[in-house]
Each structure stands twice: as C-alpha cells, then as structure tokens.
CSV table of C-alpha atoms in Angstrom, one decimal:
chain,number,residue,atom,x,y,z
P,111,MET,CA,27.6,-2.8,7.9
P,112,GLY,CA,28.0,0.5,5.9
P,113,TYR,CA,29.1,1.2,2.4
P,114,ASN,CA,32.9,1.2,1.4
P,115,ARG,CA,33.5,3.9,-1.0
P,116,PRO,CA,37.3,3.1,-1.5
P,117,GLU,CA,36.7,-0.6,-2.2
P,118,SER,CA,34.0,0.1,-4.7
P,119,LYS,CA,36.2,2.4,-6.4
P,120,TRP,CA,38.9,0.2,-6.5
P,121,LEU,CA,36.5,-2.7,-7.8
P,122,ALA,CA,35.0,-0.5,-10.7
P,123,ARG,CA,38.8,0.4,-11.6
P,124,ASP,CA,39.7,-3.2,-12.0
P,125,ALA,CA,36.4,-4.3,-13.6
P,126,MET,CA,37.3,-1.2,-16.2
P,127,ARG,CA,40.9,-2.2,-16.7
P,128,GLY,CA,40.4,-5.9,-17.4
P,129,ALA,CA,37.7,-4.8,-19.8
P,130,TYR,CA,37.9,-5.6,-23.8
P,131,PRO,CA,36.9,-3.1,-25.5
P,132,HIS,CA,38.0,-0.2,-23.3
P,133,PRO,CA,35.0,0.9,-21.6
P,134,MET,CA,35.9,4.7,-22.9
P,135,LEU,CA,35.8,3.5,-26.8
P,136,VAL,CA,32.5,1.9,-25.7
P,137,THR,CA,31.2,5.1,-24.4
P,138,LEU,CA,33.1,7.1,-27.3
P,139,MET,CA,30.9,4.6,-29.7
P,140,TYR,CA,27.4,5.4,-27.7
P,141,VAL,CA,28.1,9.5,-27.8
P,142,LEU,CA,28.8,9.1,-31.6
P,143,LEU,CA,25.5,6.9,-32.1
P,144,THR,CA,23.5,8.8,-30.3
P,145,GLY,CA,24.9,12.4,-29.8
P,146,VAL,CA,26.4,13.1,-33.0
P,147,LEU,CA,23.7,11.4,-34.7
P,148,SER,CA,21.0,13.2,-33.0
P,149,SER,CA,22.7,16.6,-33.9
P,150,VAL,CA,23.3,15.8,-37.8
P,151,VAL,CA,19.8,14.8,-37.9
P,152,LEU,CA,18.5,17.8,-35.9
P,153,ASN,CA,20.7,20.1,-38.3
P,154,PHE,CA,19.1,18.8,-41.3
P,155,VAL,CA,15.8,19.1,-39.9
P,156,SER,CA,15.8,22.4,-38.0
P,157,GLU,CA,17.1,24.4,-41.4
P,158,PRO,CA,13.7,26.3,-41.1
P,159,PHE,CA,14.7,28.0,-37.9
P,160,GLN,CA,17.8,29.1,-39.3
P,161,ALA,CA,16.3,30.3,-42.4
P,162,ALA,CA,13.6,32.4,-40.5
P,163,TYR,CA,16.3,34.2,-38.3
P,164,PHE,CA,18.2,34.9,-41.4
P,165,TYR,CA,14.9,36.5,-43.6
P,166,LEU,CA,14.2,38.2,-40.2
P,167,THR,CA,17.5,40.0,-39.5
P,168,GLU,CA,18.3,40.5,-43.1
P,169,THR,CA,15.5,41.4,-45.2
P,170,ASN,CA,12.5,43.6,-45.3
P,171,TYR,CA,9.9,41.0,-45.4
P,172,GLU,CA,7.0,40.6,-43.0
P,173,VAL,CA,7.1,38.7,-40.2
P,174,GLU,CA,3.6,36.8,-41.2
P,175,GLU,CA,5.1,36.4,-44.8
P,176,ILE,CA,8.2,34.4,-43.3
P,177,LEU,CA,6.3,32.4,-41.1
P,178,THR,CA,3.8,31.6,-43.5
P,179,ALA,CA,6.2,30.4,-46.2
P,180,ILE,CA,9.1,28.7,-44.0
P,181,PHE,CA,6.5,26.8,-41.2
P,182,THR,CA,4.3,24.9,-43.5
P,183,PRO,CA,2.1,22.2,-41.7
P,184,GLN,CA,3.9,19.5,-43.6
P,185,ARG,CA,7.5,20.9,-42.6
P,186,ILE,CA,6.0,21.2,-38.7
P,187,ALA,CA,5.0,17.3,-39.2
P,188,VAL,CA,8.5,16.3,-40.2
P,189,ILE,CA,10.1,18.0,-37.5
P,190,LEU,CA,7.6,16.7,-34.8
P,191,VAL,CA,8.2,13.0,-36.5
P,192,MET,CA,12.2,13.4,-36.5
P,193,GLU,CA,11.8,14.6,-33.1
P,194,LEU,CA,9.9,11.2,-31.9
P,195,LEU,CA,11.8,8.9,-33.3
P,196,LEU,CA,15.2,10.0,-32.4
P,197,ALA,CA,13.4,10.1,-28.6
P,198,LEU,CA,12.5,6.5,-29.4
P,199,TYR,CA,16.2,5.6,-30.9
P,200,SER,CA,17.7,7.2,-27.7
P,201,TRP,CA,15.6,5.2,-25.5
P,202,VAL,CA,16.7,1.8,-27.3
P,203,MET,CA,20.5,3.1,-27.2
P,204,ASP,CA,20.0,4.3,-23.3
P,205,TYR,CA,18.9,0.7,-22.9
P,206,GLY,CA,21.7,-1.1,-24.5
P,207,TYR,CA,24.2,1.3,-22.7
P,208,THR,CA,22.6,0.4,-19.4
P,209,SER,CA,22.8,-3.2,-20.6
P,210,TYR,CA,27.2,-2.8,-21.2
P,211,SER,CA,27.6,-0.9,-17.9
P,212,LEU,CA,25.7,-3.5,-15.6
P,213,ARG,CA,27.4,-6.7,-17.8
P,214,LEU,CA,30.8,-4.7,-17.2
P,215,ALA,CA,30.2,-4.2,-13.5
P,216,ARG,CA,29.6,-8.2,-13.4
P,217,ARG,CA,32.2,-8.9,-15.5
P,218,GLU,CA,30.4,-10.9,-17.8
P,219,GLY,CA,32.7,-9.6,-21.2
P,220,PRO,CA,30.7,-7.1,-22.3
P,221,SER,CA,31.1,-5.5,-25.9
P,222,TYR,CA,30.2,-3.3,-28.4
P,223,ARG,CA,27.3,-5.5,-29.5
P,224,ASN,CA,25.8,-4.5,-26.4
P,225,LEU,CA,24.9,-1.2,-27.4
P,226,LEU,CA,22.4,-2.8,-29.7
P,227,ASP,CA,20.7,-4.8,-27.1
P,228,GLY,CA,17.2,-2.6,-26.9
P,229,PHE,CA,16.9,-3.8,-30.6
P,230,TYR,CA,16.9,-7.2,-29.4
P,231,THR,CA,14.5,-6.2,-27.1
P,232,ILE,CA,12.9,-3.4,-28.7
P,233,GLY,CA,9.0,-3.5,-27.4
P,234,ARG,CA,10.1,-4.1,-23.8
P,235,ALA,CA,13.3,-1.3,-23.7
P,236,LEU,CA,10.7,1.3,-25.5
P,237,ALA,CA,7.9,0.3,-23.1
P,238,VAL,CA,9.8,0.5,-20.0
P,239,ASN,CA,11.1,4.0,-20.9
P,240,PHE,CA,7.6,4.9,-22.0
P,241,LEU,CA,6.1,3.9,-18.8
P,242,SER,CA,8.9,5.9,-16.5
P,243,ALA,CA,8.3,8.8,-18.9
P,244,LEU,CA,4.3,8.9,-18.6
P,245,PHE,CA,4.3,8.0,-14.8
P,246,VAL,CA,6.9,10.8,-14.0
P,247,PHE,CA,4.8,13.2,-15.9
P,248,LEU,CA,1.6,12.3,-14.3
P,249,TRP,CA,3.3,12.5,-10.6
P,250,GLY,CA,4.5,15.8,-12.0
P,251,LEU,CA,1.3,17.0,-12.6
P,252,ILE,CA,0.8,17.2,-8.7
P,253,GLY,CA,4.3,19.2,-8.5
P,254,MET,CA,2.5,21.5,-11.3
P,255,ALA,CA,-0.7,21.9,-9.0
P,256,VAL,CA,1.5,23.0,-6.3
P,257,TYR,CA,3.4,25.4,-8.3
P,258,VAL,CA,0.1,26.7,-10.0
P,259,GLY,CA,-1.3,27.2,-6.0
P,260,PHE,CA,1.8,29.0,-5.2
P,261,VAL,CA,1.4,31.2,-8.0
P,262,PHE,CA,-2.1,31.8,-7.4
P,263,LEU,CA,-1.2,32.7,-3.8
P,264,ALA,CA,1.9,34.7,-5.0
P,265,TYR,CA,-0.9,36.7,-6.9
P,266,LEU,CA,-3.3,37.6,-4.1
P,267,MET,CA,-0.3,38.2,-1.3
P,268,HIS,CA,1.8,40.4,-4.2
P,269,SER,CA,4.8,38.2,-3.0
P,270,VAL,CA,7.4,37.1,-5.6
P,271,THR,CA,9.1,35.3,-3.0
P,272,LEU,CA,6.4,32.7,-3.2
P,273,ILE,CA,6.8,31.8,-6.7
P,274,PHE,CA,10.4,30.9,-6.2
P,275,VAL,CA,9.3,28.7,-3.2
P,276,GLY,CA,6.7,26.8,-5.4
P,277,ALA,CA,9.0,26.2,-8.0
P,278,LEU,CA,11.6,25.2,-5.7
P,279,ILE,CA,8.8,22.9,-4.4
P,280,MET,CA,8.0,21.5,-7.8
P,281,LEU,CA,12.0,21.1,-8.5
P,282,VAL,CA,12.5,19.0,-5.6
P,283,TRP,CA,9.3,17.1,-6.1
P,284,MET,CA,10.2,16.5,-10.2
P,285,ILE,CA,13.7,15.1,-8.8
P,286,ALA,CA,12.3,12.7,-6.7
P,287,ILE,CA,9.9,11.5,-8.9
P,288,SER,CA,12.7,10.9,-11.6
P,289,TYR,CA,14.6,8.8,-9.2
P,290,ARG,CA,11.9,6.7,-8.1
P,291,TYR,CA,11.8,5.2,-11.9
P,292,ARG,CA,15.5,5.4,-12.6
P,293,LEU,CA,16.3,1.9,-11.6
P,294,ALA,CA,13.5,0.4,-13.9
P,295,VAL,CA,15.9,-0.3,-16.7
P,296,TYR,CA,18.0,-2.3,-14.4
P,297,PHE,CA,15.1,-4.3,-13.1
P,298,LEU,CA,13.8,-5.2,-16.7
P,299,LEU,CA,17.9,-6.4,-17.6
P,300,ASP,CA,17.7,-8.3,-14.1
P,301,HIS,CA,14.6,-10.1,-14.6
P,302,PRO,CA,13.3,-9.8,-18.6
C-alpha cells in the first residue's frame, strides 16, 4: 500500500478549513512572538556592531581604539547572554508550535494557547532540543573529520576539487544527521 499524496493534501486542507482560529493567524502569531521579538531584541543588543562600523568608516580613529572602546567584556557578555536566552526561547516556542500543528492534524481543537505548551513542560522542551543539538553536533564532528581529511589530501595533491568534494560529503552527512533527530519533539509530544 503506497502513500496517497492527493488524499493527504485533501485531508490537510480539510483540517485547516475547519480549524478555529485559522492556522495562518496562529502561524502569524508564532512568527511575531519569535522572529520579530528576536529581531527587535538583537537590534538593540547588536548596536555596538553598527557603532563600530560607523566609527570605522566615518571617523579618523584607529581601529584598535574603536574596538577597545566599543567591545568591552561586559558588552560581549550581554550579547552572548541575550543570544543564549533567545535560542532557549526559540526552542520552547518551536515546541509549542509543533504541539499546535500536531493537534491540528489530529483535529483535537488547537488554539493560540498551544503555542505556549513548551512553557508548561519547559524542562522537557529544552532537554529534547538541547540533546538533539548536542547529538547533531557530536555526529557532525565525524563529518568535520572527513572534511579535514579531504582538505589535507587536497593540500598534498594540490587539488581544489577535493575540498569541494569533502564539503559536499560533510553537507550531506550533516543533513542526514539532522533528519535523524528531527522527529524527537513529536515523539516527546506523543509519549511525554
């Protein structure tokens, strides 16, 4: 028995048609809560980079003076902490949006509050995303080792083509590894 694509599309459209609130509105809310919020926060946090660019291009200060005045250890720490907090927030919101999508497909009456499901089980939501990212990184080290081997071989043989072959192998490897852990959130939602 094969996969019936037209029937699956029809079932998905039917599920979306009967849903309240409309899935496009929920998706818009998700994009506003994640993308726009992250952009606004990072715009204020990354202001030092814009200031450094301005001083480098428009003034006669030395590069070292500008960088030591703008990029203080405290400012770099704030940038790193904000990046970490936004990544954690994004993981939790992704968990909630996945919960909404799964409930929509199962016709369980999803709503806007399902976007916040990740906050109800914040430990599990963060743990599954952290472990997935960790395992993708660790498995990615194998792909990186293969790439470094190809670069070393390319250096010995004076061949640029081997660098591209190694990069292609690493890219395919990383995509395959990331797909291995892609459904971890769905498994957690099914079997908490």
